[in-house]
Short mmCIF file of C-alpha atoms and ligand atoms in Angstrom, two decimals:
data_model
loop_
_atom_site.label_atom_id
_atom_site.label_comp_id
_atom_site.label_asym_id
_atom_site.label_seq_id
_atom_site.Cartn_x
_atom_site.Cartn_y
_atom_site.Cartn_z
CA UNK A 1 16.87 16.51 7.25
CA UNK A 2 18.95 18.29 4.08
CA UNK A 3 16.80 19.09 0.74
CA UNK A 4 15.64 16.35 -0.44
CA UNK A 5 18.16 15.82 -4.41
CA UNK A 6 15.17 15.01 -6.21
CA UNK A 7 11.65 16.32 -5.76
CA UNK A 8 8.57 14.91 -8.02
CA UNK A 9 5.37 17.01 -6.96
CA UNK A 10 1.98 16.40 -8.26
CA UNK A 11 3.33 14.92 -11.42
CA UNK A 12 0.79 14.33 -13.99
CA UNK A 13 2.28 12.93 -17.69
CA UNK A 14 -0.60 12.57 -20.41
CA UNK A 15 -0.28 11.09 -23.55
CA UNK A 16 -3.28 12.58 -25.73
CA UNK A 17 -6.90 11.41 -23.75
CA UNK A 18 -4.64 8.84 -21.94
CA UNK A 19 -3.08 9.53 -18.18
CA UNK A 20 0.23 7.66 -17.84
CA UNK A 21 0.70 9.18 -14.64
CA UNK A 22 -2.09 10.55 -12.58
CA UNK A 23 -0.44 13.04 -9.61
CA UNK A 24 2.28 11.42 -8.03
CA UNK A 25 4.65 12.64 -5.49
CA UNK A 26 8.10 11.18 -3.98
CA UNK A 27 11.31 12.63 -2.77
CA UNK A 28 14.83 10.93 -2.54
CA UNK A 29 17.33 11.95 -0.07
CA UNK A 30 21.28 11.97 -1.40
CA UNK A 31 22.91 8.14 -1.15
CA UNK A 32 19.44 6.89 -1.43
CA UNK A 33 18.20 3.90 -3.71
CA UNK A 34 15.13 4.75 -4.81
CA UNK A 35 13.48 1.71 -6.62
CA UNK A 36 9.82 2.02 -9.10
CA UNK A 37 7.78 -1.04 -9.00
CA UNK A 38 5.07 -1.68 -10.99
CA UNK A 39 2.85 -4.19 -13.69
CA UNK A 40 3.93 -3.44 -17.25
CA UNK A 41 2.23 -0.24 -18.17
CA UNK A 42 2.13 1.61 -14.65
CA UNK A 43 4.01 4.43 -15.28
CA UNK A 44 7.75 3.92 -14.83
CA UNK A 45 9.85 4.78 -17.78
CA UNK A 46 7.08 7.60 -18.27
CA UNK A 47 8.27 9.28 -15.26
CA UNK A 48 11.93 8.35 -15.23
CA UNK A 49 11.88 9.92 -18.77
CA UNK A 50 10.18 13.39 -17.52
CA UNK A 51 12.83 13.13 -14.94
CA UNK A 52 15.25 13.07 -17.42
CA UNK A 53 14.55 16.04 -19.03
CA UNK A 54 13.36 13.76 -22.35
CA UNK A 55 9.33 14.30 -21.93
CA UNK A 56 7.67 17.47 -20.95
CA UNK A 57 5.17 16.86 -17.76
CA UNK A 58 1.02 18.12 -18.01
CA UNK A 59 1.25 19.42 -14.53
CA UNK A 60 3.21 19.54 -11.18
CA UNK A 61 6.99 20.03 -10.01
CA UNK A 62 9.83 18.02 -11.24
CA UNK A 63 12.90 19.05 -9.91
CA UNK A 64 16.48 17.06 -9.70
CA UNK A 65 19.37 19.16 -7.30
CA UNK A 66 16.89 22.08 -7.63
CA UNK A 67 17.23 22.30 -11.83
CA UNK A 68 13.88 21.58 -13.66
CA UNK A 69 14.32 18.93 -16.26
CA UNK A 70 12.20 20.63 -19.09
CA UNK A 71 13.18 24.24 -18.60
CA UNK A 72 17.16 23.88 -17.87
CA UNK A 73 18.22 20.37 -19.76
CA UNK A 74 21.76 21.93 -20.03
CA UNK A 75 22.27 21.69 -16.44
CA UNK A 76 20.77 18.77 -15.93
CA UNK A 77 22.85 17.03 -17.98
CA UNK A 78 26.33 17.01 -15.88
CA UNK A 79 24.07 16.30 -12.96
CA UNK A 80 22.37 13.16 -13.95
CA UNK A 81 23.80 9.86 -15.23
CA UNK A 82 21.10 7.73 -17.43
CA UNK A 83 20.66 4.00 -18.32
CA UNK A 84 18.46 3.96 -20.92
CA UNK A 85 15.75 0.65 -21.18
CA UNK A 86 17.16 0.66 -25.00
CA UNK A 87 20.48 2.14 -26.11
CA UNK A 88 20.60 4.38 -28.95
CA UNK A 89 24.12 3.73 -29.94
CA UNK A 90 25.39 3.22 -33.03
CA UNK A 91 25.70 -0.70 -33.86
CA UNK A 92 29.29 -0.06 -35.53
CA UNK A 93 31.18 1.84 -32.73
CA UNK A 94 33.56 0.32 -30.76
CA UNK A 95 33.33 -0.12 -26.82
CA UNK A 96 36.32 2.61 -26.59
CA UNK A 97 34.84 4.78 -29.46
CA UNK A 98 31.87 5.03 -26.68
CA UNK A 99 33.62 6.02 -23.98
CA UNK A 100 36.12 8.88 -25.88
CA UNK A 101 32.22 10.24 -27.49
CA UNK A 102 30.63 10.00 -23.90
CA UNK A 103 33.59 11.70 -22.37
CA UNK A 104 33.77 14.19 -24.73
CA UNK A 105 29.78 15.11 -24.54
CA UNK A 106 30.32 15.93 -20.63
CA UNK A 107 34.02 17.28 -20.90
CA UNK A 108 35.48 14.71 -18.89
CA UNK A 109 38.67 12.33 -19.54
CA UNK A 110 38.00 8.92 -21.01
CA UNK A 111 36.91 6.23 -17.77
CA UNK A 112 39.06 2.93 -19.13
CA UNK A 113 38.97 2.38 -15.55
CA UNK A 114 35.09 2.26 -15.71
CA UNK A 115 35.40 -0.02 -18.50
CA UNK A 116 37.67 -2.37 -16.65
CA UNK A 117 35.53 -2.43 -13.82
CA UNK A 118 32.55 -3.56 -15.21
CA UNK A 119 34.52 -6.29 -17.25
CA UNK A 120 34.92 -4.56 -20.79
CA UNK A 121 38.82 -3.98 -20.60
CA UNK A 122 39.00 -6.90 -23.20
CA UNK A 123 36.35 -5.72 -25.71
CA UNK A 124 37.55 -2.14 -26.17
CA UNK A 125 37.43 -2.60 -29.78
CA UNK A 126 34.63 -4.77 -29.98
CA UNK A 127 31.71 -3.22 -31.49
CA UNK A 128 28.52 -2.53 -29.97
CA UNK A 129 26.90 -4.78 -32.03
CA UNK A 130 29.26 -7.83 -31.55
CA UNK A 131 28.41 -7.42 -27.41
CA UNK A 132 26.28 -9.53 -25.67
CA UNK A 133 23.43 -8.21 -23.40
CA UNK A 134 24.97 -8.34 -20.66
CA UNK A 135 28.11 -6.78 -21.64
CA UNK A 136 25.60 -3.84 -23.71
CA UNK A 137 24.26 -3.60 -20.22
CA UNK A 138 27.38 -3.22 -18.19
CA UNK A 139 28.98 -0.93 -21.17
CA UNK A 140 25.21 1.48 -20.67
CA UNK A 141 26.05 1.58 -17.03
CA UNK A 142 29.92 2.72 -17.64
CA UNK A 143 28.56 5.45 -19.43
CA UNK A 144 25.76 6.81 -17.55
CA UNK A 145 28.39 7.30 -14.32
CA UNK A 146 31.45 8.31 -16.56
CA UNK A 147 31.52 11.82 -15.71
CA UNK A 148 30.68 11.52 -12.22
CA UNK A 149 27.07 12.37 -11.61
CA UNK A 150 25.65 13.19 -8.40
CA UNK A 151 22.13 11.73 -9.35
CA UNK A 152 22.16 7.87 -11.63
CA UNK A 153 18.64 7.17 -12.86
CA UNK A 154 18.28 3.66 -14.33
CA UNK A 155 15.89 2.03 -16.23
CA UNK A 156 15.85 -1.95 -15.39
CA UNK A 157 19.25 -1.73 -14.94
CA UNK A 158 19.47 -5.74 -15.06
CA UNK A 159 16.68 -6.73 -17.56
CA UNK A 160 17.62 -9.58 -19.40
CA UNK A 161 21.13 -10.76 -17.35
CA UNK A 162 22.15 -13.33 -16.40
CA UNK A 163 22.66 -14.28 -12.53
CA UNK A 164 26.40 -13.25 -12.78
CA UNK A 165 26.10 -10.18 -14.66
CA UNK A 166 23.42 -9.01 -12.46
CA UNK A 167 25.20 -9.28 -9.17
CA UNK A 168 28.28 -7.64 -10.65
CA UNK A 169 25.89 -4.60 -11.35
CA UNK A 170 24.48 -4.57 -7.97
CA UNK A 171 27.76 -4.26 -6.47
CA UNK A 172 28.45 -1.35 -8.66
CA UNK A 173 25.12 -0.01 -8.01
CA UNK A 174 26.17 -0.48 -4.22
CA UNK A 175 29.54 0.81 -4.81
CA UNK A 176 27.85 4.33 -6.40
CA UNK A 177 25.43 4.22 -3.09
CA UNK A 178 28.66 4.15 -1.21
CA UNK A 179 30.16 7.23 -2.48
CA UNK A 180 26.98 9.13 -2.17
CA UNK A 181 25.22 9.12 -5.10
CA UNK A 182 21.53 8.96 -5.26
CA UNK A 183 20.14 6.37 -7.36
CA UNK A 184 16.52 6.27 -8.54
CA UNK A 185 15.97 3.05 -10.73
CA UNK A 186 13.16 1.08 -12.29
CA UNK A 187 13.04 -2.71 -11.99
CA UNK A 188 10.76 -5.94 -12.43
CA UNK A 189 13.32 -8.02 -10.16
CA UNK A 190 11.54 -7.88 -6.74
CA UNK A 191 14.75 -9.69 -5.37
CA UNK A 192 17.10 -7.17 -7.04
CA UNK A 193 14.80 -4.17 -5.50
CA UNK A 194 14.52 -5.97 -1.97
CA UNK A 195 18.49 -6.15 -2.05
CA UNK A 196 19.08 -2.73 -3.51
CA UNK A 197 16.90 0.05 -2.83
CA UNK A 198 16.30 1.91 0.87
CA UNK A 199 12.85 2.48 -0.35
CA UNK A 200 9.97 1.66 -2.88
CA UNK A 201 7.20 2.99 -4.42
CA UNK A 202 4.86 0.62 -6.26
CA UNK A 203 3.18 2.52 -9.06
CA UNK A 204 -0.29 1.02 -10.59
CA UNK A 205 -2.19 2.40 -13.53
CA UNK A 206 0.15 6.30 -13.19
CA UNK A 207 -0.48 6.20 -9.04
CA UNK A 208 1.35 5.56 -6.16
CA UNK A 209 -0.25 2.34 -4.33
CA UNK A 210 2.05 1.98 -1.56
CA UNK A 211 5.75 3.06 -0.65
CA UNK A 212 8.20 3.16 2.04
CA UNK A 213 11.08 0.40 2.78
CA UNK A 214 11.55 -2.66 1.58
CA UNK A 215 10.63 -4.04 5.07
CA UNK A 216 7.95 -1.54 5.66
CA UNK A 217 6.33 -2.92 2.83
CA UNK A 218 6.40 -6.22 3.59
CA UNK A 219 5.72 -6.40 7.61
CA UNK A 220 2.68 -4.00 6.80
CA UNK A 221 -0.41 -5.05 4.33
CA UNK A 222 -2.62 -8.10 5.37
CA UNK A 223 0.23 -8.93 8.12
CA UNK A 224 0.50 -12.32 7.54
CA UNK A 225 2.76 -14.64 8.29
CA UNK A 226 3.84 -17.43 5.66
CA UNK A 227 3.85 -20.91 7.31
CA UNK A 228 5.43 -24.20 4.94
CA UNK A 229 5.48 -27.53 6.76
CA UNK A 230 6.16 -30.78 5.26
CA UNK A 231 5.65 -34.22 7.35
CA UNK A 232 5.97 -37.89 5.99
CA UNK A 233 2.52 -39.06 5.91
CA UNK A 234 0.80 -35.23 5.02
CA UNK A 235 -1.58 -35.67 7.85
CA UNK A 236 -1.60 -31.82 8.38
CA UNK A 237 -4.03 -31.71 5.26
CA UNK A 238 -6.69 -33.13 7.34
CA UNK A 239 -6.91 -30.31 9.68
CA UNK A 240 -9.99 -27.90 8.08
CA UNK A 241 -9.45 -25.41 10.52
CA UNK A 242 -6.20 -23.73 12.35
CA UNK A 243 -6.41 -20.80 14.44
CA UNK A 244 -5.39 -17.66 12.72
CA UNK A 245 -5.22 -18.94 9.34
CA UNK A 246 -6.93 -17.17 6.09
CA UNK A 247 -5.49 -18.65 3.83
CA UNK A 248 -3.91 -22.40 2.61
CA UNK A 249 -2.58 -23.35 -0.47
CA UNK A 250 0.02 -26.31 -0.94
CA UNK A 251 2.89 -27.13 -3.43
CA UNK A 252 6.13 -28.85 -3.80
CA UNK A 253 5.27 -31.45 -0.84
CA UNK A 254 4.63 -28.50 1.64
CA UNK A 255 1.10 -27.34 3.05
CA UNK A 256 1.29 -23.84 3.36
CA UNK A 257 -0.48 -21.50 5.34
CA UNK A 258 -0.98 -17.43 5.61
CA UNK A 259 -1.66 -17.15 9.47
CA UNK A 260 -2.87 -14.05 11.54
CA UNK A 261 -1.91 -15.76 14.59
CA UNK A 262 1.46 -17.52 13.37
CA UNK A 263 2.40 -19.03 16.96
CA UNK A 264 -1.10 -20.53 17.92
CA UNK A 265 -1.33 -21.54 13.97
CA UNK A 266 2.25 -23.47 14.42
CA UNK A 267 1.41 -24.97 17.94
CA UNK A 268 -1.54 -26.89 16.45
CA UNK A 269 0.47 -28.44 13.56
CA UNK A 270 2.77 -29.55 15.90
CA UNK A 271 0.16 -30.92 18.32
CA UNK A 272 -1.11 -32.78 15.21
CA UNK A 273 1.75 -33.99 14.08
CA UNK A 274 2.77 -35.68 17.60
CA UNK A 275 -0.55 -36.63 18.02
CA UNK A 276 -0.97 -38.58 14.79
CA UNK A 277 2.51 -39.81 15.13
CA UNK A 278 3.47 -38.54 12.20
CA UNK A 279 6.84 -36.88 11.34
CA UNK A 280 8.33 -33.15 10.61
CA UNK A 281 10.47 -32.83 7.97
CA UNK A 282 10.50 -29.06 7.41
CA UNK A 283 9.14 -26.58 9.17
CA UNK A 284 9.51 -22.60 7.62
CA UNK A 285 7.99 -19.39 9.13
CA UNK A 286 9.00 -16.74 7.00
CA UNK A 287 7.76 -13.02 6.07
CA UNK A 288 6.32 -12.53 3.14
CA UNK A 289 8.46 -11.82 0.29
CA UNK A 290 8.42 -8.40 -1.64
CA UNK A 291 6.82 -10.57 -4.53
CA UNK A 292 4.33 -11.78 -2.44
CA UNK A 293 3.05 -8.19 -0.87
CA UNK A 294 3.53 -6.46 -4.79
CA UNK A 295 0.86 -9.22 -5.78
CA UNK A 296 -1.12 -8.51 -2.86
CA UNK A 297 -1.30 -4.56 -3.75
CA UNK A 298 -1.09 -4.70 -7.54
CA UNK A 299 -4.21 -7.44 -7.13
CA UNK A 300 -1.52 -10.11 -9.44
CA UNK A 301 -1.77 -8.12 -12.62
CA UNK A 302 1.89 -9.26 -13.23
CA UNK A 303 3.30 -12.50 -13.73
CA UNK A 304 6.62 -11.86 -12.09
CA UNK A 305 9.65 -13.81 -13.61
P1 ATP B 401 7.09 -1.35 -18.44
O1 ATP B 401 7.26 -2.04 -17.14
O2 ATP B 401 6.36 -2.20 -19.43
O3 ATP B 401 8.35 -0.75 -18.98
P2 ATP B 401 6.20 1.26 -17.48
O4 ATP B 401 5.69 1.18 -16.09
O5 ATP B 401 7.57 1.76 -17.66
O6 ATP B 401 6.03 -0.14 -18.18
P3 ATP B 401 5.40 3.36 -19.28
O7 ATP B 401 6.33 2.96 -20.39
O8 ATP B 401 5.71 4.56 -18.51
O9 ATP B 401 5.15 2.14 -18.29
O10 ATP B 401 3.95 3.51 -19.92
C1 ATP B 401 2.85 3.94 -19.15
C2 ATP B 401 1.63 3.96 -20.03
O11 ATP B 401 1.75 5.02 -21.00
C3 ATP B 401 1.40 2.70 -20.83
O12 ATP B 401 0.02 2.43 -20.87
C4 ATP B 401 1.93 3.02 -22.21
O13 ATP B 401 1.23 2.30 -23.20
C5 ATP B 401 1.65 4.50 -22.31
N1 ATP B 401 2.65 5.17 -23.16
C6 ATP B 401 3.99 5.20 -22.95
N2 ATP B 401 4.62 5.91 -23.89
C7 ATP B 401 3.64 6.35 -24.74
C8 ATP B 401 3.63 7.15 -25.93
N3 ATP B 401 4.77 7.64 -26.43
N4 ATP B 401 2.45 7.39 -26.51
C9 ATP B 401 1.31 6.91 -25.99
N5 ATP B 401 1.23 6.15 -24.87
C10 ATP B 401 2.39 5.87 -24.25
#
């Protein structure tokens, strides 16, 4: 396998008494989406930041196409592309204003093109201020990739969107993957992540919990299956026991069930159901979802929206 394009080792970010980030290590391989999950508070920005050459680290390796982000920020700027959570830019310049300073910081020709492509072409003399979220959002993204960086880092890239935006900047995000460049980003959206990135690591309280792919993560854990059936008369709820099952909950008409043993567990509803003569309406075995295994590891410290 080539050198990995960016290398965290043994990273350890303190702020005063406090660890933000207690000894983590990851690698991400060029063309990679590499997502950060976590509660509020785990550790994210922190390390995106040291990662971007903005915060220095307490201990271990940082290292992003072999330049260290502390010691050589001059490289590292032409080689990374950042998304910052907030902006920093000016509330009176224009969208194009943005793009001519941004070009001009990394020496490269103005990208209207970019502009175009993420929808601005008719607010190029809008000001920032006068932009929506979204289009802040979008214009933040155009900037970060202007000059063509190998390595995008980005910091809930769709926080706040709405659902149109936010699958206009996953195809872009897709689009970068395409041509090769790695992408490391930070996100609450489990959806977005499950969509997005090749693979995950779910920070807690500065460590790594668990990481790998998005299916990795979810076929491994408790490894149970999610079963949802709904029948006319409910007579499902009278069964106290199923084989395989260790958990039940119910909502939205459905009694649902987290089963060990998901085809014995579905063969006895069924039974029941003929035997009561009741009658099926739905029927759903299903994986669990990203959202469900992050609550599982993080123990539901985060409401996710
Ligand atoms: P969120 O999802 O809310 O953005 P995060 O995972 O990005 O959270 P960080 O912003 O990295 O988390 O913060 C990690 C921890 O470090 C938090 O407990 C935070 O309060 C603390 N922290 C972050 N920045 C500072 C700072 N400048 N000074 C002191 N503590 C900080």
């Amino acid at each position: 396998m080539p050198d990995p394009v960016v290398t965290v080792h043994d990273f350890t970010k303190r702020y005063g008494d406090f660890t933000a980030v207690d000894d983590i290590s990851f690698e991400v391989h060029q063309g990679e989406v590499f997502a950060l999950l976590g509660p509020n508070g785990a550790g994210k920005t922190t390390t995106l930041e040291c990662l971007e050459g903005l915060r220095k680290p307490d201990g271990g390796v940082l290292s992003v196409m072999g330049v260290d982000p502390t010691r050589e920020p001059r490289r590292l700027r032409n080689l990374i592309g950042v998304q910052l959570q907030t902006s920093g830019m000016p509330d009176n310049i224009t969208v194009r204003e943005a793009m001519n300073l941004f070009s001009a910081y990394h020496r490269v020709a103005p990208r209207l093109d970019l502009l175009d492509r993420v929808g601005l072409d008719g607010k190029l003399s809008t000001q920032y201020e006068a932009l929506s979220a979204g289009q802040k959002r979008r214009l933040q993204l155009a900037l970060a990739v202007a000059h063509n960086p190998p390595v995008v880092i980005l910091d809930e890239p769709t926080a706040g969107l709405d659902v149109q935006s936010r699958v206009e900047l996953h195809s872009l995000i897709s689009e970068l993957q395409g041509q090769g460049v790695t992408i490391i980003l930070s996100s609450h959206d489990m959806a977005e992540v499950e969509k997005l990135a090749n693979r995950i690591a779910i920070l807690l309280h500065g460590r790594i919990v668990a990481a790998g792919s998005p299916r990795e993560l979810t076929t491994h854990g408790a490894g149970l299956t999610k079963i949802s059936i709904q029948t006319e008369r409910a007579t499902v709820s009278e069964l106290t026991t199923l084989p395989g099952v260790t958990q039940r909950s119910a909502r939205d008409g459905y009694d649902i069930y987290y089963s060990t043993d998901p085809a014995a567990t579905v063969l006895t509803l069924l039974e029941h159901v003929k035997k009561y003569g009741d009658t099926l309406i739905d029927l759903r075995v299903e994986r669990p979802s990203l959202e469900e295994r992050f609550l599982e590891i993080t123990g539901g410290k985060e409401a996710i929206s």
